[in-house]
PDB file of C-alpha atoms in Angstrom:
ATOM      1  CA  MET A   1      25.764  73.026  35.736  1.00 47.00           C
ATOM      2  CA  PRO A   2      25.081  73.457  32.023  1.00 44.00           C
ATOM      3  CA  GLU A   3      26.801  70.869  29.859  1.00 45.00           C
ATOM      4  CA  ASN A   4      29.570  71.591  27.370  1.00 43.00           C
ATOM      5  CA  THR A   5      30.851  74.641  29.214  1.00 57.00           C
ATOM      6  CA  SER A   6      34.276  75.492  30.534  1.00 90.00           C
ATOM      7  CA  ALA A   7      33.107  77.493  33.511  1.00 96.00           C
ATOM      8  CA  VAL A   8      35.085  78.736  36.452  1.00 97.00           C
ATOM      9  CA  VAL A   9      33.511  76.884  39.389  1.00 97.00           C
ATOM     10  CA  VAL A  10      33.715  78.198  42.948  1.00 97.00           C
ATOM     11  CA  GLY A  11      32.692  76.302  46.049  1.00 93.00           C
ATOM     12  CA  ILE A  12      31.091  78.317  48.854  1.00 90.00           C
ATOM     13  CA  ASP A  13      30.030  77.555  52.434  1.00 85.00           C
ATOM     14  CA  GLY A  14      28.512  80.835  53.589  1.00 83.00           C
ATOM     15  CA  SER A  15      31.698  82.190  55.172  1.00 85.00           C
ATOM     16  CA  ASP A  16      33.071  85.646  54.422  1.00 88.00           C
ATOM     17  CA  SER A  17      36.251  84.162  52.943  1.00 88.00           C
ATOM     18  CA  ALA A  18      34.206  81.975  50.598  1.00 89.00           C
ATOM     19  CA  LEU A  19      32.286  85.081  49.505  1.00 92.00           C
ATOM     20  CA  GLN A  20      35.609  86.766  48.723  1.00 94.00           C
ATOM     21  CA  ALA A  21      36.673  83.670  46.797  1.00 94.00           C
ATOM     22  CA  ALA A  22      33.486  83.889  44.721  1.00 96.00           C
ATOM     23  CA  ARG A  23      34.210  87.508  43.861  1.00 97.00           C
ATOM     24  CA  TRP A  24      37.792  86.635  42.843  1.00 97.00           C
ATOM     25  CA  ALA A  25      36.532  83.680  40.790  1.00 98.00           C
ATOM     26  CA  GLY A  26      34.120  86.046  39.058  1.00 98.00           C
ATOM     27  CA  ALA A  27      36.990  88.376  38.177  1.00 98.00           C
ATOM     28  CA  VAL A  28      38.997  85.485  36.731  1.00 97.00           C
ATOM     29  CA  ALA A  29      35.989  84.181  34.797  1.00 97.00           C
ATOM     30  CA  ALA A  30      35.332  87.602  33.280  1.00 96.00           C
ATOM     31  CA  THR A  31      38.986  87.985  32.315  1.00 95.00           C
ATOM     32  CA  CYS A  32      39.081  84.538  30.711  1.00 93.00           C
ATOM     33  CA  GLY A  33      35.744  85.010  28.920  1.00 94.00           C
ATOM     34  CA  ALA A  34      34.171  82.148  30.865  1.00 96.00           C
ATOM     35  CA  PRO A  35      30.911  81.851  32.808  1.00 97.00           C
ATOM     36  CA  LEU A  36      30.936  81.462  36.584  1.00 98.00           C
ATOM     37  CA  HIS A  37      29.229  78.589  38.380  1.00 97.00           C
ATOM     38  CA  ILE A  38      28.733  78.934  42.155  1.00 97.00           C
ATOM     39  CA  LEU A  39      28.305  75.618  43.950  1.00 95.00           C
ATOM     40  CA  HIS A  40      27.228  74.873  47.496  1.00 91.00           C
ATOM     41  CA  GLY A  41      27.669  71.308  48.700  1.00 85.00           C
ATOM     42  CA  MET A  42      27.222  69.566  52.014  1.00 80.00           C
ATOM     43  CA  PRO A  43      30.085  69.265  54.518  1.00 71.00           C
ATOM     44  CA  SER A  44      32.163  66.104  54.202  1.00 64.00           C
ATOM     45  CA  LEU A  45      31.128  63.518  56.772  1.00 56.00           C
ATOM     46  CA  GLY A  46      33.651  62.383  59.347  1.00 54.00           C
ATOM     47  CA  ARG A  47      34.276  58.819  60.398  1.00 54.00           C
ATOM     48  CA  ASN A  48      33.868  57.016  63.729  1.00 51.00           C
ATOM     49  CA  LEU A  49      32.078  59.956  65.315  1.00 56.00           C
ATOM     50  CA  THR A  50      31.020  59.943  68.951  1.00 62.00           C
ATOM     51  CA  GLU A  51      27.338  60.528  69.698  1.00 58.00           C
ATOM     52  CA  THR A  52      28.051  64.154  70.629  1.00 62.00           C
ATOM     53  CA  ALA A  53      30.141  64.753  67.503  1.00 56.00           C
ATOM     54  CA  ALA A  54      27.487  63.074  65.362  1.00 56.00           C
ATOM     55  CA  ALA A  55      24.806  65.354  66.811  1.00 58.00           C
ATOM     56  CA  ILE A  56      26.929  68.436  66.107  1.00 58.00           C
ATOM     57  CA  GLN A  57      27.598  67.190  62.593  1.00 59.00           C
ATOM     58  CA  ALA A  58      23.881  66.651  62.023  1.00 59.00           C
ATOM     59  CA  ALA A  59      23.134  70.195  63.183  1.00 60.00           C
ATOM     60  CA  ILE A  60      25.778  71.607  60.839  1.00 59.00           C
ATOM     61  CA  MET A  61      24.372  69.582  57.948  1.00 60.00           C
ATOM     62  CA  SER A  62      20.850  70.835  58.675  1.00 63.00           C
ATOM     63  CA  TYR A  63      22.026  74.446  58.883  1.00 58.00           C
ATOM     64  CA  GLN A  64      23.964  74.193  55.623  1.00 66.00           C
ATOM     65  CA  ARG A  65      21.030  72.551  53.839  1.00 68.00           C
ATOM     66  CA  ASP A  66      18.519  75.140  55.054  1.00 69.00           C
ATOM     67  CA  SER A  67      20.842  78.052  54.262  1.00 81.00           C
ATOM     68  CA  ALA A  68      22.197  76.885  50.895  1.00 87.00           C
ATOM     69  CA  LEU A  69      19.952  79.076  48.746  1.00 91.00           C
ATOM     70  CA  ILE A  70      20.649  82.116  50.941  1.00 92.00           C
ATOM     71  CA  PHE A  71      24.412  81.561  50.651  1.00 91.00           C
ATOM     72  CA  LEU A  72      24.176  81.105  46.884  1.00 95.00           C
ATOM     73  CA  ARG A  73      22.078  84.235  46.413  1.00 95.00           C
ATOM     74  CA  ALA A  74      24.478  86.296  48.526  1.00 95.00           C
ATOM     75  CA  ALA A  75      27.474  85.062  46.502  1.00 95.00           C
ATOM     76  CA  ALA A  76      25.752  85.656  43.151  1.00 97.00           C
ATOM     77  CA  ASP A  77      24.668  89.163  44.215  1.00 97.00           C
ATOM     78  CA  ALA A  78      28.228  90.015  45.327  1.00 97.00           C
ATOM     79  CA  VAL A  79      29.655  88.836  42.004  1.00 98.00           C
ATOM     80  CA  HIS A  80      27.021  90.690  39.981  1.00 97.00           C
ATOM     81  CA  GLU A  81      27.680  93.869  41.959  1.00 97.00           C
ATOM     82  CA  ASP A  82      31.292  93.671  40.752  1.00 97.00           C
ATOM     83  CA  ARG A  83      30.534  92.376  37.245  1.00 97.00           C
ATOM     84  CA  PRO A  84      26.882  92.846  36.223  1.00 97.00           C
ATOM     85  CA  ASP A  85      27.403  91.410  32.729  1.00 96.00           C
ATOM     86  CA  LEU A  86      28.998  88.129  33.836  1.00 97.00           C
ATOM     87  CA  SER A  87      27.010  84.938  33.253  1.00 97.00           C
ATOM     88  CA  VAL A  88      26.501  83.369  36.693  1.00 97.00           C
ATOM     89  CA  THR A  89      24.721  80.131  37.582  1.00 97.00           C
ATOM     90  CA  THR A  90      24.222  78.564  41.010  1.00 96.00           C
ATOM     91  CA  GLU A  91      23.741  75.049  42.323  1.00 94.00           C
ATOM     92  CA  ALA A  92      22.809  73.589  45.702  1.00 93.00           C
ATOM     93  CA  SER A  93      24.087  70.015  45.835  1.00 90.00           C
ATOM     94  CA  GLU A  94      23.212  67.351  48.381  1.00 86.00           C
ATOM     95  CA  THR A  95      26.573  65.747  47.618  1.00 87.00           C
ATOM     96  CA  PRO A  96      29.563  66.389  49.926  1.00 87.00           C
ATOM     97  CA  VAL A  97      31.218  69.536  48.602  1.00 88.00           C
ATOM     98  CA  ASP A  98      34.567  67.894  47.828  1.00 90.00           C
ATOM     99  CA  GLU A  99      32.867  65.207  45.733  1.00 92.00           C
ATOM    100  CA  ALA A 100      30.673  67.793  43.982  1.00 93.00           C
ATOM    101  CA  LEU A 101      33.662  69.969  43.095  1.00 94.00           C
ATOM    102  CA  ILE A 102      35.725  67.022  41.877  1.00 94.00           C
ATOM    103  CA  GLU A 103      32.820  65.942  39.673  1.00 95.00           C
ATOM    104  CA  ALA A 104      32.432  69.499  38.352  1.00 95.00           C
ATOM    105  CA  SER A 105      36.154  69.614  37.532  1.00 95.00           C
ATOM    106  CA  ALA A 106      35.601  67.190  34.647  1.00 94.00           C
ATOM    107  CA  THR A 107      34.139  70.023  32.532  1.00 94.00           C
ATOM    108  CA  ALA A 108      35.373  73.136  34.379  1.00 96.00           C
ATOM    109  CA  ARG A 109      38.244  75.365  33.400  1.00 95.00           C
ATOM    110  CA  LEU A 110      39.095  76.111  37.017  1.00 96.00           C
ATOM    111  CA  ILE A 111      37.921  75.173  40.513  1.00 97.00           C
ATOM    112  CA  VAL A 112      38.178  77.822  43.247  1.00 96.00           C
ATOM    113  CA  LEU A 113      37.929  77.175  46.991  1.00 90.00           C
ATOM    114  CA  GLY A 114      37.968  79.635  49.840  1.00 77.00           C
ATOM    115  CA  GLY A 115      37.843  79.676  53.600  1.00 59.00           C
ATOM    116  CA  GLN A 116      40.079  76.792  54.594  1.00 55.00           C
ATOM    117  CA  ASP A 117      43.593  77.071  55.962  1.00 52.00           C
ATOM    118  CA  VAL A 118      45.760  74.021  55.365  1.00 50.00           C
ATOM    119  CA  THR A 119      48.264  72.826  57.953  1.00 47.00           C
ATOM    120  CA  GLY A 120      50.659  69.895  57.889  1.00 44.00           C
ATOM    121  CA  ALA A 121      48.306  67.915  60.095  1.00 42.00           C
ATOM    122  CA  ALA A 122      45.466  68.551  57.652  1.00 40.00           C
ATOM    123  CA  ALA A 123      47.179  66.288  55.129  1.00 40.00           C
ATOM    124  CA  LEU A 124      46.145  63.363  57.320  1.00 37.00           C
ATOM    125  CA  ILE A 125      42.474  64.379  57.424  1.00 36.00           C
ATOM    126  CA  LEU A 126      40.636  62.606  54.623  1.00 34.00           C
ATOM    127  CA  GLY A 127      37.781  65.086  54.786  1.00 41.00           C
ATOM    128  CA  SER A 128      39.903  68.177  54.078  1.00 73.00           C
ATOM    129  CA  THR A 129      38.073  69.789  51.163  1.00 81.00           C
ATOM    130  CA  THR A 130      40.992  71.808  49.841  1.00 82.00           C
ATOM    131  CA  LEU A 131      43.379  68.870  49.858  1.00 82.00           C
ATOM    132  CA  ARG A 132      40.856  66.437  48.415  1.00 84.00           C
ATOM    133  CA  VAL A 133      39.944  68.734  45.543  1.00 88.00           C
ATOM    134  CA  ALA A 134      43.524  69.844  44.889  1.00 85.00           C
ATOM    135  CA  THR A 135      44.711  66.249  44.542  1.00 84.00           C
ATOM    136  CA  HIS A 136      41.740  64.808  42.634  1.00 87.00           C
ATOM    137  CA  ALA A 137      40.430  67.577  40.372  1.00 91.00           C
ATOM    138  CA  ASP A 138      40.726  67.069  36.618  1.00 92.00           C
ATOM    139  CA  CYS A 139      41.367  70.796  36.089  1.00 93.00           C
ATOM    140  CA  PRO A 140      43.507  73.283  38.019  1.00 94.00           C
ATOM    141  CA  ALA A 141      42.241  74.089  41.521  1.00 94.00           C
ATOM    142  CA  VAL A 142      42.851  77.350  43.368  1.00 95.00           C
ATOM    143  CA  ALA A 143      42.917  77.779  47.134  1.00 92.00           C
ATOM    144  CA  PHE A 144      41.910  81.418  47.558  1.00 93.00           C
ATOM    145  CA  ARG A 145      44.149  83.408  49.875  1.00 90.00           C
ATOM    146  CA  GLY A 146      44.508  87.095  50.711  1.00 88.00           C
ATOM    147  CA  ASP A 147      42.086  90.006  50.321  1.00 89.00           C
ATOM    148  CA  ASP A 148      42.384  90.985  46.646  1.00 93.00           C
ATOM    149  CA  VAL A 149      39.213  90.036  44.755  1.00 95.00           C
ATOM    150  CA  THR A 150      40.223  91.529  41.414  1.00 95.00           C
ATOM    151  CA  VAL A 151      42.526  90.554  38.570  1.00 95.00           C
ATOM    152  CA  SER A 152      45.407  93.028  38.486  1.00 95.00           C
ATOM    153  CA  ASP A 153      48.530  93.577  36.420  1.00 96.00           C
ATOM    154  CA  LYS A 154      50.667  91.779  39.001  1.00 97.00           C
ATOM    155  CA  PRO A 155      52.546  88.742  37.646  1.00 98.00           C
ATOM    156  CA  ILE A 156      51.830  85.060  38.038  1.00 98.00           C
ATOM    157  CA  VAL A 157      54.593  83.010  39.672  1.00 97.00           C
ATOM    158  CA  VAL A 158      55.114  79.349  38.789  1.00 95.00           C
ATOM    159  CA  GLY A 159      57.523  76.838  40.276  1.00 91.00           C
ATOM    160  CA  VAL A 160      58.975  74.203  37.947  1.00 88.00           C
ATOM    161  CA  ASP A 161      61.487  71.399  38.213  1.00 80.00           C
ATOM    162  CA  ASN A 162      63.111  69.223  35.578  1.00 71.00           C
ATOM    163  CA  THR A 163      60.382  66.567  35.537  1.00 69.00           C
ATOM    164  CA  ALA A 164      57.581  65.966  33.039  1.00 66.00           C
ATOM    165  CA  ALA A 165      55.119  67.128  35.701  1.00 67.00           C
ATOM    166  CA  GLY A 166      57.015  70.425  35.905  1.00 72.00           C
ATOM    167  CA  ALA A 167      56.471  70.972  32.192  1.00 76.00           C
ATOM    168  CA  GLY A 168      52.739  70.374  32.667  1.00 81.00           C
ATOM    169  CA  VAL A 169      52.577  72.958  35.454  1.00 89.00           C
ATOM    170  CA  LEU A 170      54.385  75.438  33.205  1.00 91.00           C
ATOM    171  CA  ALA A 171      51.829  74.873  30.448  1.00 91.00           C
ATOM    172  CA  THR A 172      48.986  75.754  32.816  1.00 93.00           C
ATOM    173  CA  ALA A 173      50.806  78.856  34.065  1.00 95.00           C
ATOM    174  CA  PHE A 174      51.412  80.108  30.524  1.00 96.00           C
ATOM    175  CA  ASP A 175      47.750  79.501  29.648  1.00 94.00           C
ATOM    176  CA  PHE A 176      46.465  81.610  32.537  1.00 96.00           C
ATOM    177  CA  ALA A 177      49.127  84.313  32.129  1.00 97.00           C
ATOM    178  CA  ASP A 178      48.058  84.639  28.506  1.00 96.00           C
ATOM    179  CA  ALA A 179      44.353  84.809  29.414  1.00 95.00           C
ATOM    180  CA  MET A 180      44.964  87.329  32.208  1.00 95.00           C
ATOM    181  CA  LYS A 181      47.472  89.306  30.102  1.00 95.00           C
ATOM    182  CA  VAL A 182      50.130  89.453  32.809  1.00 97.00           C
ATOM    183  CA  LYS A 183      53.812  88.662  33.183  1.00 97.00           C
ATOM    184  CA  LEU A 184      54.901  85.155  34.157  1.00 98.00           C
ATOM    185  CA  ILE A 185      57.818  84.576  36.536  1.00 97.00           C
ATOM    186  CA  VAL A 186      59.186  81.039  36.191  1.00 95.00           C
ATOM    187  CA  VAL A 187      61.133  79.920  39.251  1.00 93.00           C
ATOM    188  CA  ARG A 188      63.482  76.966  39.517  1.00 89.00           C
ATOM    189  CA  SER A 189      65.155  76.283  42.845  1.00 83.00           C
ATOM    190  CA  TRP A 190      68.264  74.298  43.665  1.00 73.00           C
ATOM    191  CA  THR A 191      70.416  74.070  46.755  1.00 62.00           C
ATOM    192  CA  THR A 192      74.153  73.862  47.394  1.00 54.00           C
ATOM    193  CA  ARG A 193      73.578  71.703  50.454  1.00 53.00           C
ATOM    194  CA  ALA A 194      73.363  68.494  48.453  1.00 52.00           C
ATOM    195  CA  PRO A 195      76.501  67.508  46.491  1.00 50.00           C
ATOM    196  CA  ALA A 196      76.066  67.131  42.749  1.00 50.00           C
ATOM    197  CA  GLY A 197      76.299  63.642  41.290  1.00 53.00           C
ATOM    198  CA  ASP A 198      78.871  61.426  42.981  1.00 51.00           C
ATOM    199  CA  VAL A 199      80.990  64.292  44.278  1.00 50.00           C
ATOM    200  CA  THR A 200      81.128  64.235  48.078  1.00 53.00           C
ATOM    201  CA  ILE A 201      83.567  67.111  48.652  1.00 51.00           C
ATOM    202  CA  PRO A 202      81.568  70.331  48.167  1.00 52.00           C
ATOM    203  CA  PHE A 203      84.546  72.642  47.617  1.00 52.00           C
ATOM    204  CA  LEU A 204      85.522  70.599  44.521  1.00 52.00           C
ATOM    205  CA  ILE A 205      82.204  71.384  42.840  1.00 56.00           C
ATOM    206  CA  ASP A 206      81.958  74.189  40.314  1.00 56.00           C
ATOM    207  CA  TRP A 207      78.774  75.724  41.708  1.00 56.00           C
ATOM    208  CA  GLU A 208      78.760  78.535  39.164  1.00 72.00           C
ATOM    209  CA  ALA A 209      78.809  76.001  36.339  1.00 68.00           C
ATOM    210  CA  LEU A 210      75.948  74.084  37.938  1.00 67.00           C
ATOM    211  CA  GLU A 211      73.894  77.253  38.325  1.00 70.00           C
ATOM    212  CA  ALA A 212      74.610  78.125  34.686  1.00 77.00           C
ATOM    213  CA  ALA A 213      73.442  74.645  33.669  1.00 76.00           C
ATOM    214  CA  GLU A 214      70.212  75.057  35.655  1.00 78.00           C
ATOM    215  CA  TRP A 215      69.659  78.441  33.997  1.00 82.00           C
ATOM    216  CA  ALA A 216      70.277  77.019  30.526  1.00 86.00           C
ATOM    217  CA  ALA A 217      67.883  74.111  31.105  1.00 83.00           C
ATOM    218  CA  LEU A 218      65.160  76.402  32.441  1.00 88.00           C
ATOM    219  CA  THR A 219      65.574  78.894  29.599  1.00 90.00           C
ATOM    220  CA  GLU A 220      65.347  76.123  27.007  1.00 89.00           C
ATOM    221  CA  LEU A 221      62.161  74.801  28.607  1.00 88.00           C
ATOM    222  CA  VAL A 222      60.539  78.235  28.812  1.00 92.00           C
ATOM    223  CA  ASP A 223      61.549  79.224  25.265  1.00 92.00           C
ATOM    224  CA  GLY A 224      59.410  76.412  23.873  1.00 90.00           C
ATOM    225  CA  TRP A 225      56.341  77.823  25.613  1.00 92.00           C
ATOM    226  CA  ARG A 226      57.211  81.381  24.630  1.00 92.00           C
ATOM    227  CA  GLN A 227      56.800  80.328  21.007  1.00 92.00           C
ATOM    228  CA  ARG A 228      53.333  78.994  21.748  1.00 94.00           C
ATOM    229  CA  TYR A 229      52.357  82.038  23.812  1.00 96.00           C
ATOM    230  CA  PRO A 230      54.223  84.943  22.163  1.00 95.00           C
ATOM    231  CA  ASP A 231      52.224  87.581  24.052  1.00 96.00           C
ATOM    232  CA  VAL A 232      53.362  86.336  27.459  1.00 97.00           C
ATOM    233  CA  ASP A 233      56.363  88.106  28.968  1.00 96.00           C
ATOM    234  CA  ALA A 234      58.105  85.233  30.774  1.00 96.00           C
ATOM    235  CA  GLU A 235      61.034  85.827  33.114  1.00 95.00           C
ATOM    236  CA  CYS A 236      63.279  82.960  34.246  1.00 94.00           C
ATOM    237  CA  VAL A 237      64.613  82.937  37.809  1.00 92.00           C
ATOM    238  CA  VAL A 238      67.031  80.434  39.367  1.00 90.00           C
ATOM    239  CA  GLU A 239      67.247  80.523  43.164  1.00 88.00           C
ATOM    240  CA  THR A 240      69.688  78.759  45.497  1.00 84.00           C
ATOM    241  CA  MET A 241      67.164  78.092  48.251  1.00 85.00           C
ATOM    242  CA  SER A 242      64.350  75.679  48.964  1.00 85.00           C
ATOM    243  CA  PRO A 243      61.486  75.687  46.428  1.00 86.00           C
ATOM    244  CA  ALA A 244      58.936  76.824  49.006  1.00 86.00           C
ATOM    245  CA  ARG A 245      61.072  79.737  50.195  1.00 89.00           C
ATOM    246  CA  ALA A 246      61.838  80.760  46.621  1.00 90.00           C
ATOM    247  CA  LEU A 247      58.178  80.779  45.602  1.00 91.00           C
ATOM    248  CA  LEU A 248      57.024  82.567  48.742  1.00 91.00           C
ATOM    249  CA  SER A 249      59.637  85.276  48.224  1.00 92.00           C
ATOM    250  CA  HIS A 250      58.404  85.943  44.683  1.00 93.00           C
ATOM    251  CA  ALA A 251      54.731  85.610  45.680  1.00 91.00           C
ATOM    252  CA  THR A 252      54.992  88.835  47.659  1.00 89.00           C
ATOM    253  CA  GLY A 253      54.495  90.901  44.514  1.00 90.00           C
ATOM    254  CA  ALA A 254      52.348  88.403  42.590  1.00 96.00           C
ATOM    255  CA  GLN A 255      48.625  87.791  42.247  1.00 97.00           C
ATOM    256  CA  LEU A 256      48.780  84.004  41.846  1.00 97.00           C
ATOM    257  CA  VAL A 257      51.245  81.180  42.514  1.00 95.00           C
ATOM    258  CA  VAL A 258      51.102  77.976  40.465  1.00 94.00           C
ATOM    259  CA  VAL A 259      52.443  74.660  41.778  1.00 90.00           C
ATOM    260  CA  GLY A 260      51.956  71.026  40.852  1.00 85.00           C
ATOM    261  CA  SER A 261      50.773  67.816  42.428  1.00 76.00           C
ATOM    262  CA  ARG A 262      52.144  64.376  41.689  1.00 60.00           C
ATOM    263  CA  GLY A 263      48.905  62.574  40.954  1.00 52.00           C
ATOM    264  CA  ARG A 264      46.413  60.812  43.212  1.00 48.00           C
ATOM    265  CA  ASN A 265      47.198  59.133  46.483  1.00 46.00           C
ATOM    266  CA  ALA A 266      45.542  58.463  49.822  1.00 40.00           C
ATOM    267  CA  LEU A 267      47.925  60.856  51.582  1.00 41.00           C
ATOM    268  CA  ALA A 268      47.630  64.339  50.146  1.00 42.00           C
ATOM    269  CA  GLY A 269      50.911  65.394  51.711  1.00 41.00           C
ATOM    270  CA  LEU A 270      52.730  62.761  49.663  1.00 40.00           C
ATOM    271  CA  VAL A 271      50.888  63.748  46.504  1.00 43.00           C
ATOM    272  CA  LEU A 272      51.341  67.487  46.809  1.00 52.00           C
ATOM    273  CA  GLY A 273      54.841  67.365  48.236  1.00 57.00           C
ATOM    274  CA  SER A 274      56.319  69.705  50.826  1.00 67.00           C
ATOM    275  CA  THR A 275      56.516  72.682  48.452  1.00 74.00           C
ATOM    276  CA  SER A 276      52.817  72.733  47.587  1.00 74.00           C
ATOM    277  CA  MET A 277      51.817  72.084  51.194  1.00 75.00           C
ATOM    278  CA  ASN A 278      54.017  74.984  52.326  1.00 76.00           C
ATOM    279  CA  LEU A 279      52.453  77.290  49.768  1.00 80.00           C
ATOM    280  CA  LEU A 280      48.910  76.307  50.782  1.00 80.00           C
ATOM    281  CA  HIS A 281      49.770  76.980  54.411  1.00 77.00           C
ATOM    282  CA  HIS A 282      51.835  80.169  54.136  1.00 79.00           C
ATOM    283  CA  SER A 283      50.950  81.974  50.900  1.00 87.00           C
ATOM    284  CA  GLN A 284      49.179  85.329  51.155  1.00 90.00           C
ATOM    285  CA  VAL A 285      47.969  85.119  47.541  1.00 93.00           C
ATOM    286  CA  PRO A 286      45.841  82.477  45.784  1.00 94.00           C
ATOM    287  CA  VAL A 287      47.603  79.162  45.141  1.00 93.00           C
ATOM    288  CA  MET A 288      46.806  77.145  42.024  1.00 93.00           C
ATOM    289  CA  VAL A 289      47.481  73.401  42.160  1.00 90.00           C
ATOM    290  CA  THR A 290      47.477  71.579  38.849  1.00 88.00           C
ATOM    291  CA  ARG A 291      47.855  68.051  37.571  1.00 73.00           C
ATOM    292  CA  ALA A 292      47.850  69.339  33.981  1.00 52.00           C
ATOM    293  CA  HIS A 293      48.373  66.753  31.257  1.00 55.00           C
ATOM    294  CA  ALA A 294      49.557  69.297  28.735  1.00 47.00           C
ATOM    295  CA  PRO A 295      51.311  68.540  25.449  1.00 48.00           C
ATOM    296  CA  GLU A 296      54.975  69.437  25.173  1.00 56.00           C
ATOM    297  CA  ALA A 297      55.871  72.848  23.839  1.00 59.00           C
ATOM    298  CA  ASP A 298      56.994  73.168  20.223  1.00 55.00           C
TER     299      ASP A 298
END
């Protein structure tokens, strides 16, 4: 990939869903004024394989290596058919695709992956490309979902909490909402199942006051970013349900959902948390996972 660029990078494997992801990545790149880089890497190698599994793995590796240029050309042609003026480069890497994408994330604006469903059990599989990239990339990473390969006027939905990491996720969401010129829906979730503070008798809690406090805290946080991104129409939403359910309910009418990860860890499920894992598994629209180290809003 050319140096000193902030390209949108998409990883492909020859599948139809990866081809759709490349087309969506091209739409995002064009909207953000960025070039597109299409990367094909080798499958991640498993561990402690039986002789039969090793033979199958070797055959898959050979097929992917021999077909890499064909896959790349097909993806580039599909993108150019949609957006003939977009700058598109391709790369066939001998490196495992997760490692190649993580390396590319050091200079990329966005990493896009397609074609892999993520289940709870997948969090325990070290070779899961989506989980590896989502938890190790230096830039936001998107797991492509759904069938829409264009950028529309539908909003972006972002889930935030009251942590510093939540503020970083919000910064990324504002940045992309501004670039894509769409509305941003900022969702904070809280539940009445857990008593507040040291109070153990739920009916003694002023739930309306607590909800008002959550609303005030969220509004204050968002107002700081509104000043930095005055063109972004940001709507605050406080929901009394689990974060995953709240985000999935708002994702129905959105084109992208933004969630955060907690850093780097051997177990992706612990890093991403249950909310992000739920979104990756159930969302019908692309899911962006970010570890953004953004400055605080003014």
